Amino acid sequence: MGLSIRNVNKSYMGNLVVRDLSMEVEQGSIFGFLGPNGAGKTTTMRMILDLIRPDTGEITWNGQSVQILDRQFWGYLPEERGLYPKMTVEDQLLFLTQLYGIPKRKVLQEIDHWLQYLQISAYRKRQVREMSKGNQQKVQFLATILHDPDVLIMDEPFSGLDPVNIDLLKSAFLELHQRGKTIIFSTHQMQQVEELCQHVMIINQGCSIISGEIQHVKRSTGRKVLRLAQEHDREIYWLDKMSGIQITKRRQDYVEMVLPAHIHPDEILEEALNRGGQITRFELAEPSLHDIFIEKVAGISQPDNLLADVTIGKEG
């Protein structure tokens, strides 16, 4: 049991932004909700929270309509920051949690834990406007979780964070997961989804285009990619002379390719050995979630050598 969305439709001024959408999120799981700008992710999240209501279809949690659930049940982190810039961090967090009727003493214990966890204890008595955007994002995250909701719905939670703070937030996700929380989040950073999520859905133009367990989604492409790195030949141009091989990425640390059916990976390994130089990477794997996203959303079945440089922007 968990969250169930069945045949949901939502229109704005005659424009259908969510189209017959159905999805299931298991209780206690971490779920990645993906899609390009304007795909309908934020609208769907707001319908789950009952901030807006679908035109048709139903949204339930363990068989109950989300419309009858208490607000404390949900924790919502919107993409836009909703903090009071002139309030101190502590006063802000106390104010927002006391709106849910949480005793101050209990909240202070949690504030102590999480400020230290996210390495922002030094800002406790400082105004929010004095903090960097990344640290403000961490305060926004705390405002989402301190009232102890059962389900966390987060729209671009990693926005504005540097790699160190991304790792901190991922660690926080895992702690909350261990506490039994259900986490649904959207992001354009596919690596975070691959590392954290058990299940994923990609939507485009309001419709589901692929969903399921991460490994199932990867295997559904029906193909493998081979990644090769050789010490003396960083770009391995001899591959270009082998018939049927399609190079999909040339990076500083490896070359990635898709092999035709008539070429076995062992043939590539043998050719690399014959050419000398230590082989530092030889890996046969499913396509990355990033590549699947590009394929499904943009219709690019086999990305070219520039795929690694594609940057997907934030949802508008």
C-alpha positions as YAML, in Angstrom:
chain: A
units: angstrom
residues:
- id: 1
  name: MET
  ca: [0.00, 0.00, 0.00]
- id: 2
  name: GLY
  ca: [1.03, 3.61, -0.46]
- id: 3
  name: LEU
  ca: [0.24, 6.39, -2.89]
- id: 4
  name: SER
  ca: [-1.99, 5.58, -5.84]
- id: 5
  name: ILE
  ca: [-2.75, 7.95, -8.72]
- id: 6
  name: ARG
  ca: [-5.33, 6.61, -11.14]
- id: 7
  name: ASN
  ca: [-6.31, 8.11, -14.48]
- id: 8
  name: VAL
  ca: [-5.77, 11.70, -13.35]
- id: 9
  name: ASN
  ca: [-6.35, 14.62, -15.70]
- id: 10
  name: LYS
  ca: [-5.83, 18.32, -15.05]
- id: 11
  name: SER
  ca: [-6.40, 21.30, -17.33]
- id: 12
  name: TYR
  ca: [-5.67, 25.01, -17.04]
- id: 13
  name: MET
  ca: [-7.68, 27.35, -19.27]
- id: 14
  name: GLY
  ca: [-8.41, 24.52, -21.68]
- id: 15
  name: ASN
  ca: [-4.79, 23.33, -21.77]
- id: 16
  name: LEU
  ca: [-4.46, 19.70, -20.63]
- id: 17
  name: VAL
  ca: [-1.27, 19.59, -18.54]
- id: 18
  name: VAL
  ca: [-1.70, 16.15, -16.92]
- id: 19
  name: ARG
  ca: [-3.14, 13.43, -19.17]
- id: 20
  name: ASP
  ca: [-4.63, 10.19, -17.84]
- id: 21
  name: LEU
  ca: [-1.71, 9.80, -15.43]
- id: 22
  name: SER
  ca: [-1.47, 6.71, -13.25]
- id: 23
  name: MET
  ca: [1.33, 5.75, -10.90]
- id: 24
  name: GLU
  ca: [1.99, 3.82, -7.70]
- id: 25
  name: VAL
  ca: [4.47, 4.74, -4.96]
- id: 26
  name: GLU
  ca: [5.13, 2.08, -2.34]
- id: 27
  name: GLN
  ca: [4.98, 3.15, 1.29]
- id: 28
  name: GLY
  ca: [8.47, 3.64, 2.70]
- id: 29
  name: SER
  ca: [10.17, 3.91, -0.70]
- id: 30
  name: ILE
  ca: [12.21, 6.62, -2.40]
- id: 31
  name: PHE
  ca: [10.60, 7.51, -5.73]
- id: 32
  name: GLY
  ca: [12.09, 9.61, -8.53]
- id: 33
  name: PHE
  ca: [9.56, 11.69, -10.47]
- id: 34
  name: LEU
  ca: [11.25, 12.94, -13.63]
- id: 35
  name: GLY
  ca: [10.42, 14.95, -16.71]
- id: 36
  name: PRO
  ca: [11.45, 17.99, -18.75]
- id: 37
  name: ASN
  ca: [10.38, 21.55, -18.05]
- id: 38
  name: GLY
  ca: [6.61, 21.91, -18.14]
- id: 39
  name: ALA
  ca: [5.97, 18.16, -18.13]
- id: 40
  name: GLY
  ca: [3.37, 18.37, -15.35]
- id: 41
  name: LYS
  ca: [5.49, 17.27, -12.37]
- id: 42
  name: THR
  ca: [4.77, 20.26, -10.13]
- id: 43
  name: THR
  ca: [1.06, 20.16, -10.97]
- id: 44
  name: THR
  ca: [0.96, 16.46, -10.07]
- id: 45
  name: MET
  ca: [2.76, 17.09, -6.78]
- id: 46
  name: ARG
  ca: [0.27, 19.81, -5.86]
- id: 47
  name: MET
  ca: [-2.62, 17.48, -6.65]
- id: 48
  name: ILE
  ca: [-1.10, 14.82, -4.38]
- id: 49
  name: LEU
  ca: [-0.98, 17.44, -1.61]
- id: 50
  name: ASP
  ca: [-4.57, 18.48, -2.38]
- id: 51
  name: LEU
  ca: [-3.44, 22.04, -3.00]
- id: 52
  name: ILE
  ca: [-5.25, 21.75, -6.31]
- id: 53
  name: ARG
  ca: [-7.66, 19.04, -7.39]
- id: 54
  name: PRO
  ca: [-7.76, 16.92, -10.53]
- id: 55
  name: ASP
  ca: [-10.51, 17.37, -13.08]
- id: 56
  name: THR
  ca: [-10.97, 13.59, -13.25]
- id: 57
  name: GLY
  ca: [-9.37, 10.55, -11.64]
- id: 58
  name: GLU
  ca: [-8.46, 9.81, -8.03]
- id: 59
  name: ILE
  ca: [-5.46, 10.10, -5.72]
- id: 60
  name: THR
  ca: [-5.37, 7.93, -2.59]
- id: 61
  name: TRP
  ca: [-3.03, 6.96, 0.22]
- id: 62
  name: ASN
  ca: [-3.57, 3.43, 1.51]
- id: 63
  name: GLY
  ca: [-7.02, 3.49, -0.04]
- id: 64
  name: GLN
  ca: [-8.06, 6.83, 1.48]
- id: 65
  name: SER
  ca: [-8.55, 9.96, -0.57]
- id: 66
  name: VAL
  ca: [-5.73, 12.44, -0.01]
- id: 67
  name: GLN
  ca: [-8.43, 15.09, 0.42]
- id: 68
  name: ILE
  ca: [-9.22, 13.83, 3.94]
- id: 69
  name: LEU
  ca: [-5.64, 13.45, 5.20]
- id: 70
  name: ASP
  ca: [-4.30, 15.83, 7.84]
- id: 71
  name: ARG
  ca: [-1.84, 18.47, 6.62]
- id: 72
  name: GLN
  ca: [0.76, 17.22, 9.08]
- id: 73
  name: PHE
  ca: [0.88, 13.99, 7.11]
- id: 74
  name: TRP
  ca: [2.73, 15.74, 4.29]
- id: 75
  name: GLY
  ca: [6.05, 17.53, 4.03]
- id: 76
  name: TYR
  ca: [6.40, 19.70, 0.92]
- id: 77
  name: LEU
  ca: [9.52, 21.37, -0.38]
- id: 78
  name: PRO
  ca: [8.57, 23.61, -3.33]
- id: 79
  name: GLU
  ca: [11.08, 24.58, -5.98]
- id: 80
  name: GLU
  ca: [10.62, 28.24, -5.04]
- id: 81
  name: ARG
  ca: [11.95, 29.20, -1.60]
- id: 82
  name: GLY
  ca: [9.31, 30.20, 0.93]
- id: 83
  name: LEU
  ca: [11.42, 31.48, 3.80]
- id: 84
  name: TYR
  ca: [11.18, 34.76, 5.69]
- id: 85
  name: PRO
  ca: [14.50, 36.46, 4.97]
- id: 86
  name: LYS
  ca: [14.60, 38.67, 8.09]
- id: 87
  name: MET
  ca: [13.85, 35.89, 10.59]
- id: 88
  name: THR
  ca: [16.63, 33.92, 12.21]
- id: 89
  name: VAL
  ca: [16.99, 30.29, 11.24]
- id: 90
  name: GLU
  ca: [15.85, 29.04, 14.66]
- id: 91
  name: ASP
  ca: [12.85, 31.40, 14.90]
- id: 92
  name: GLN
  ca: [11.81, 30.47, 11.37]
- id: 93
  name: LEU
  ca: [11.90, 26.73, 12.02]
- id: 94
  name: LEU
  ca: [10.10, 27.10, 15.37]
- id: 95
  name: PHE
  ca: [7.38, 29.24, 13.79]
- id: 96
  name: LEU
  ca: [6.74, 26.86, 10.90]
- id: 97
  name: THR
  ca: [6.62, 23.73, 13.08]
- id: 98
  name: GLN
  ca: [4.40, 25.33, 15.71]
- id: 99
  name: LEU
  ca: [1.83, 25.93, 12.96]
- id: 100
  name: TYR
  ca: [1.37, 22.16, 13.16]
- id: 101
  name: GLY
  ca: [1.05, 22.25, 16.94]
- id: 102
  name: ILE
  ca: [4.39, 20.56, 17.60]
- id: 103
  name: PRO
  ca: [5.68, 21.25, 21.16]
- id: 104
  name: LYS
  ca: [8.62, 23.66, 21.20]
- id: 105
  name: ARG
  ca: [10.77, 21.38, 23.38]
- id: 106
  name: LYS
  ca: [10.46, 18.49, 20.94]
- id: 107
  name: VAL
  ca: [11.19, 20.73, 17.96]
- id: 108
  name: LEU
  ca: [14.32, 22.17, 19.58]
- id: 109
  name: GLN
  ca: [15.76, 18.65, 19.97]
- id: 110
  name: GLU
  ca: [15.21, 17.96, 16.29]
- id: 111
  name: ILE
  ca: [16.59, 21.36, 15.31]
- id: 112
  name: ASP
  ca: [19.76, 20.59, 17.30]
- id: 113
  name: HIS
  ca: [20.18, 17.30, 15.45]
- id: 114
  name: TRP
  ca: [19.53, 18.53, 11.93]
- id: 115
  name: LEU
  ca: [21.45, 21.80, 12.10]
- id: 116
  name: GLN
  ca: [24.50, 19.83, 13.16]
- id: 117
  name: TYR
  ca: [23.79, 17.10, 10.58]
- id: 118
  name: LEU
  ca: [23.62, 19.62, 7.74]
- id: 119
  name: GLN
  ca: [26.56, 21.63, 9.09]
- id: 120
  name: ILE
  ca: [24.71, 24.92, 9.55]
- id: 121
  name: SER
  ca: [24.68, 25.19, 13.38]
- id: 122
  name: ALA
  ca: [26.70, 28.42, 13.11]
- id: 123
  name: TYR
  ca: [23.74, 30.09, 11.38]
- id: 124
  name: ARG
  ca: [21.20, 29.23, 14.05]
- id: 125
  name: LYS
  ca: [20.82, 32.81, 15.36]
- id: 126
  name: ARG
  ca: [21.44, 34.53, 12.04]
- id: 127
  name: GLN
  ca: [18.89, 35.85, 9.58]
- id: 128
  name: VAL
  ca: [18.13, 33.71, 6.56]
- id: 129
  name: ARG
  ca: [19.09, 36.51, 4.17]
- id: 130
  name: GLU
  ca: [22.67, 36.31, 5.47]
- id: 131
  name: MET
  ca: [23.04, 32.74, 4.19]
- id: 132
  name: SER
  ca: [24.14, 31.45, 0.81]
- id: 133
  name: LYS
  ca: [21.50, 30.03, -1.53]
- id: 134
  name: GLY
  ca: [22.73, 26.52, -0.83]
- id: 135
  name: ASN
  ca: [22.42, 26.96, 2.95]
- id: 136
  name: GLN
  ca: [18.99, 28.53, 2.51]
- id: 137
  name: GLN
  ca: [18.01, 25.41, 0.61]
- id: 138
  name: LYS
  ca: [19.06, 23.31, 3.61]
- id: 139
  name: VAL
  ca: [16.89, 25.45, 5.91]
- id: 140
  name: GLN
  ca: [13.99, 24.99, 3.48]
- id: 141
  name: PHE
  ca: [14.59, 21.24, 3.66]
- id: 142
  name: LEU
  ca: [14.46, 21.35, 7.48]
- id: 143
  name: ALA
  ca: [11.19, 23.28, 7.33]
- id: 144
  name: THR
  ca: [9.86, 20.37, 5.27]
- id: 145
  name: ILE
  ca: [10.77, 17.58, 7.69]
- id: 146
  name: LEU
  ca: [10.71, 18.98, 11.26]
- id: 147
  name: HIS
  ca: [6.98, 18.39, 11.83]
- id: 148
  name: ASP
  ca: [7.66, 14.66, 11.26]
- id: 149
  name: PRO
  ca: [5.51, 14.04, 8.17]
- id: 150
  name: ASP
  ca: [4.91, 10.53, 6.85]
- id: 151
  name: VAL
  ca: [5.37, 11.50, 3.19]
- id: 152
  name: LEU
  ca: [7.92, 13.97, 1.84]
- id: 153
  name: ILE
  ca: [7.29, 15.54, -1.56]
- id: 154
  name: MET
  ca: [10.21, 17.60, -2.79]
- id: 155
  name: ASP
  ca: [10.49, 19.60, -6.00]
- id: 156
  name: GLU
  ca: [14.16, 19.99, -7.04]
- id: 157
  name: PRO
  ca: [15.61, 19.50, -3.52]
- id: 158
  name: PHE
  ca: [19.22, 19.54, -4.77]
- id: 159
  name: SER
  ca: [18.87, 22.92, -6.47]
- id: 160
  name: GLY
  ca: [21.68, 25.34, -5.59]
- id: 161
  name: LEU
  ca: [23.77, 22.79, -3.70]
- id: 162
  name: ASP
  ca: [27.46, 22.13, -4.32]
- id: 163
  name: PRO
  ca: [28.75, 18.51, -4.45]
- id: 164
  name: VAL
  ca: [29.59, 18.42, -0.72]
- id: 165
  name: ASN
  ca: [26.11, 19.57, 0.26]
- id: 166
  name: ILE
  ca: [24.47, 17.28, -2.28]
- id: 167
  name: ASP
  ca: [26.13, 14.37, -0.47]
- id: 168
  name: LEU
  ca: [24.89, 15.73, 2.88]
- id: 169
  name: LEU
  ca: [21.33, 15.94, 1.59]
- id: 170
  name: LYS
  ca: [21.51, 12.45, 0.07]
- id: 171
  name: SER
  ca: [22.66, 11.16, 3.46]
- id: 172
  name: ALA
  ca: [19.68, 12.93, 5.07]
- id: 173
  name: PHE
  ca: [17.36, 11.25, 2.58]
- id: 174
  name: LEU
  ca: [18.71, 7.87, 3.60]
- id: 175
  name: GLU
  ca: [18.26, 8.61, 7.31]
- id: 176
  name: LEU
  ca: [14.65, 9.61, 6.70]
- id: 177
  name: HIS
  ca: [14.17, 6.49, 4.60]
- id: 178
  name: GLN
  ca: [15.44, 4.40, 7.52]
- id: 179
  name: ARG
  ca: [12.85, 6.13, 9.71]
- id: 180
  name: GLY
  ca: [10.18, 4.76, 7.38]
- id: 181
  name: LYS
  ca: [9.39, 7.94, 5.47]
- id: 182
  name: THR
  ca: [8.09, 7.83, 1.92]
- id: 183
  name: ILE
  ca: [10.05, 10.23, -0.28]
- id: 184
  name: ILE
  ca: [8.93, 11.49, -3.70]
- id: 185
  name: PHE
  ca: [11.21, 13.98, -5.40]
- id: 186
  name: SER
  ca: [11.78, 15.53, -8.78]
- id: 187
  name: THR
  ca: [15.17, 16.49, -10.11]
- id: 188
  name: HIS
  ca: [17.10, 16.92, -13.33]
- id: 189
  name: GLN
  ca: [20.19, 15.41, -11.73]
- id: 190
  name: MET
  ca: [19.89, 11.82, -12.87]
- id: 191
  name: GLN
  ca: [22.85, 10.60, -10.82]
- id: 192
  name: GLN
  ca: [20.99, 11.39, -7.59]
- id: 193
  name: VAL
  ca: [18.01, 9.35, -8.79]
- id: 194
  name: GLU
  ca: [20.18, 6.35, -9.67]
- id: 195
  name: GLU
  ca: [21.86, 6.45, -6.28]
- id: 196
  name: LEU
  ca: [18.76, 6.96, -4.12]
- id: 197
  name: CYS
  ca: [15.62, 5.64, -5.79]
- id: 198
  name: GLN
  ca: [14.09, 2.20, -5.96]
- id: 199
  name: HIS
  ca: [11.46, 3.27, -8.50]
- id: 200
  name: VAL
  ca: [11.19, 6.01, -11.08]
- id: 201
  name: MET
  ca: [8.71, 7.54, -13.51]
- id: 202
  name: ILE
  ca: [9.47, 9.79, -16.47]
- id: 203
  name: ILE
  ca: [6.62, 11.94, -17.75]
- id: 204
  name: ASN
  ca: [6.43, 14.18, -20.78]
- id: 205
  name: GLN
  ca: [3.59, 16.48, -21.82]
- id: 206
  name: GLY
  ca: [1.62, 15.25, -18.83]
- id: 207
  name: CYS
  ca: [1.83, 11.56, -19.77]
- id: 208
  name: SER
  ca: [3.83, 8.71, -18.32]
- id: 209
  name: ILE
  ca: [6.37, 7.47, -20.88]
- id: 210
  name: ILE
  ca: [8.25, 4.95, -18.74]
- id: 211
  name: SER
  ca: [8.10, 3.78, -15.12]
- id: 212
  name: GLY
  ca: [9.20, 0.98, -12.85]
- id: 213
  name: GLU
  ca: [12.19, -0.19, -10.86]
- id: 214
  name: ILE
  ca: [15.42, 1.53, -11.89]
- id: 215
  name: GLN
  ca: [17.02, -1.68, -13.18]
- id: 216
  name: HIS
  ca: [13.86, -2.64, -15.06]
- id: 217
  name: VAL
  ca: [13.76, 0.77, -16.74]
- id: 218
  name: LYS
  ca: [17.40, 0.40, -17.80]
- id: 219
  name: ARG
  ca: [16.93, -3.13, -19.11]
- id: 220
  name: SER
  ca: [13.80, -2.15, -21.02]
- id: 221
  name: THR
  ca: [15.99, -0.46, -23.63]
- id: 222
  name: GLY
  ca: [17.15, -3.90, -24.74]
- id: 223
  name: ARG
  ca: [20.74, -2.86, -25.24]
- id: 224
  name: LYS
  ca: [24.06, -2.68, -23.43]
- id: 225
  name: VAL
  ca: [26.82, -0.13, -23.58]
- id: 226
  name: LEU
  ca: [30.52, -0.85, -23.33]
- id: 227
  name: ARG
  ca: [32.88, 1.53, -21.55]
- id: 228
  name: LEU
  ca: [36.58, 1.22, -22.32]
- id: 229
  name: ALA
  ca: [39.64, 3.11, -21.11]
- id: 230
  name: GLN
  ca: [43.24, 2.43, -22.19]
- id: 231
  name: GLU
  ca: [46.25, 4.02, -20.60]
- id: 232
  name: HIS
  ca: [48.22, 5.01, -23.71]
- id: 233
  name: ASP
  ca: [45.26, 5.92, -25.95]
- id: 234
  name: ARG
  ca: [42.83, 8.20, -24.14]
- id: 235
  name: GLU
  ca: [40.39, 8.63, -27.04]
- id: 236
  name: ILE
  ca: [40.89, 5.16, -28.60]
- id: 237
  name: TYR
  ca: [40.41, 6.25, -32.21]
- id: 238
  name: TRP
  ca: [41.07, 2.76, -33.56]
- id: 239
  name: LEU
  ca: [37.47, 1.97, -32.61]
- id: 240
  name: ASP
  ca: [36.31, 4.23, -35.45]
- id: 241
  name: LYS
  ca: [37.72, 1.72, -37.94]
- id: 242
  name: MET
  ca: [35.65, -1.18, -36.61]
- id: 243
  name: SER
  ca: [32.48, -1.63, -38.63]
- id: 244
  name: GLY
  ca: [29.16, -1.07, -36.89]
- id: 245
  name: ILE
  ca: [30.46, 0.35, -33.62]
- id: 246
  name: GLN
  ca: [28.75, 3.54, -32.54]
- id: 247
  name: ILE
  ca: [30.65, 5.78, -30.16]
- id: 248
  name: THR
  ca: [28.21, 7.54, -27.86]
- id: 249
  name: LYS
  ca: [30.65, 9.35, -25.56]
- id: 250
  name: ARG
  ca: [34.30, 10.34, -25.56]
- id: 251
  name: ARG
  ca: [35.35, 11.50, -22.12]
- id: 252
  name: GLN
  ca: [38.68, 12.15, -20.52]
- id: 253
  name: ASP
  ca: [38.49, 8.91, -18.54]
- id: 254
  name: TYR
  ca: [36.71, 6.50, -20.92]
- id: 255
  name: VAL
  ca: [35.03, 5.92, -24.26]
- id: 256
  name: GLU
  ca: [31.47, 4.57, -24.36]
- id: 257
  name: MET
  ca: [30.03, 2.67, -27.31]
- id: 258
  name: VAL
  ca: [27.05, 0.63, -28.45]
- id: 259
  name: LEU
  ca: [27.98, -2.66, -30.11]
- id: 260
  name: PRO
  ca: [26.09, -4.17, -33.04]
- id: 261
  name: ALA
  ca: [24.82, -7.72, -32.62]
- id: 262
  name: HIS
  ca: [27.67, -9.23, -34.70]
- id: 263
  name: ILE
  ca: [30.46, -7.89, -32.45]
- id: 264
  name: HIS
  ca: [31.06, -9.56, -29.10]
- id: 265
  name: PRO
  ca: [32.62, -7.48, -26.29]
- id: 266
  name: ASP
  ca: [35.51, -9.97, -26.15]
- id: 267
  name: GLU
  ca: [36.53, -8.85, -29.65]
- id: 268
  name: ILE
  ca: [36.98, -5.29, -28.40]
- id: 269
  name: LEU
  ca: [38.96, -6.53, -25.42]
- id: 270
  name: GLU
  ca: [41.23, -8.65, -27.64]
- id: 271
  name: GLU
  ca: [41.86, -5.74, -30.03]
- id: 272
  name: ALA
  ca: [42.68, -3.43, -27.13]
- id: 273
  name: LEU
  ca: [45.15, -5.96, -25.70]
- id: 274
  name: ASN
  ca: [46.80, -6.40, -29.10]
- id: 275
  name: ARG
  ca: [47.40, -2.66, -29.32]
- id: 276
  name: GLY
  ca: [49.24, -2.64, -25.99]
- id: 277
  name: GLY
  ca: [48.92, -0.38, -22.99]
- id: 278
  name: GLN
  ca: [47.15, -1.10, -19.75]
- id: 279
  name: ILE
  ca: [43.36, -1.37, -19.91]
- id: 280
  name: THR
  ca: [42.09, 0.70, -17.00]
- id: 281
  name: ARG
  ca: [38.36, 0.20, -17.58]
- id: 282
  name: PHE
  ca: [36.32, -2.45, -19.37]
- id: 283
  name: GLU
  ca: [32.66, -2.41, -18.37]
- id: 284
  name: LEU
  ca: [29.48, -3.77, -19.95]
- id: 285
  name: ALA
  ca: [26.39, -2.05, -18.54]
- id: 286
  name: GLU
  ca: [22.87, -0.84, -19.21]
- id: 287
  name: PRO
  ca: [22.45, 2.73, -20.49]
- id: 288
  name: SER
  ca: [22.46, 5.43, -17.82]
- id: 289
  name: LEU
  ca: [19.21, 7.00, -16.67]
- id: 290
  name: HIS
  ca: [20.47, 10.25, -18.19]
- id: 291
  name: ASP
  ca: [20.68, 8.62, -21.62]
- id: 292
  name: ILE
  ca: [17.26, 7.00, -21.25]
- id: 293
  name: PHE
  ca: [15.78, 10.37, -20.29]
- id: 294
  name: ILE
  ca: [17.23, 12.00, -23.40]
- id: 295
  name: GLU
  ca: [16.03, 9.13, -25.58]
- id: 296
  name: LYS
  ca: [12.50, 9.07, -24.22]
- id: 297
  name: VAL
  ca: [11.96, 12.82, -23.97]
- id: 298
  name: ALA
  ca: [13.87, 14.10, -27.00]
- id: 299
  name: GLY
  ca: [13.41, 11.03, -29.18]
- id: 300
  name: ILE
  ca: [17.16, 10.57, -29.66]
- id: 301
  name: SER
  ca: [17.55, 6.81, -29.78]
- id: 302
  name: GLN
  ca: [21.34, 6.84, -29.89]
- id: 303
  name: PRO
  ca: [22.93, 10.05, -28.57]
- id: 304
  name: ASP
  ca: [25.96, 11.46, -30.33]
- id: 305
  name: ASN
  ca: [29.37, 12.30, -28.90]
- id: 306
  name: LEU
  ca: [28.08, 15.55, -27.44]
- id: 307
  name: LEU
  ca: [25.51, 13.85, -25.22]
- id: 308
  name: ALA
  ca: [27.75, 14.04, -22.17]
- id: 309
  name: ASP
  ca: [27.67, 17.83, -22.41]
- id: 310
  name: VAL
  ca: [23.87, 18.16, -22.52]
- id: 311
  name: THR
  ca: [22.52, 20.07, -19.52]
- id: 312
  name: ILE
  ca: [18.86, 19.81, -18.61]
- id: 313
  name: GLY
  ca: [17.52, 22.99, -17.01]
- id: 314
  name: LYS
  ca: [15.13, 23.44, -14.13]
- id: 315
  name: GLU
  ca: [11.39, 23.11, -14.55]
- id: 316
  name: GLY
  ca: [9.59, 26.35, -15.15]
...
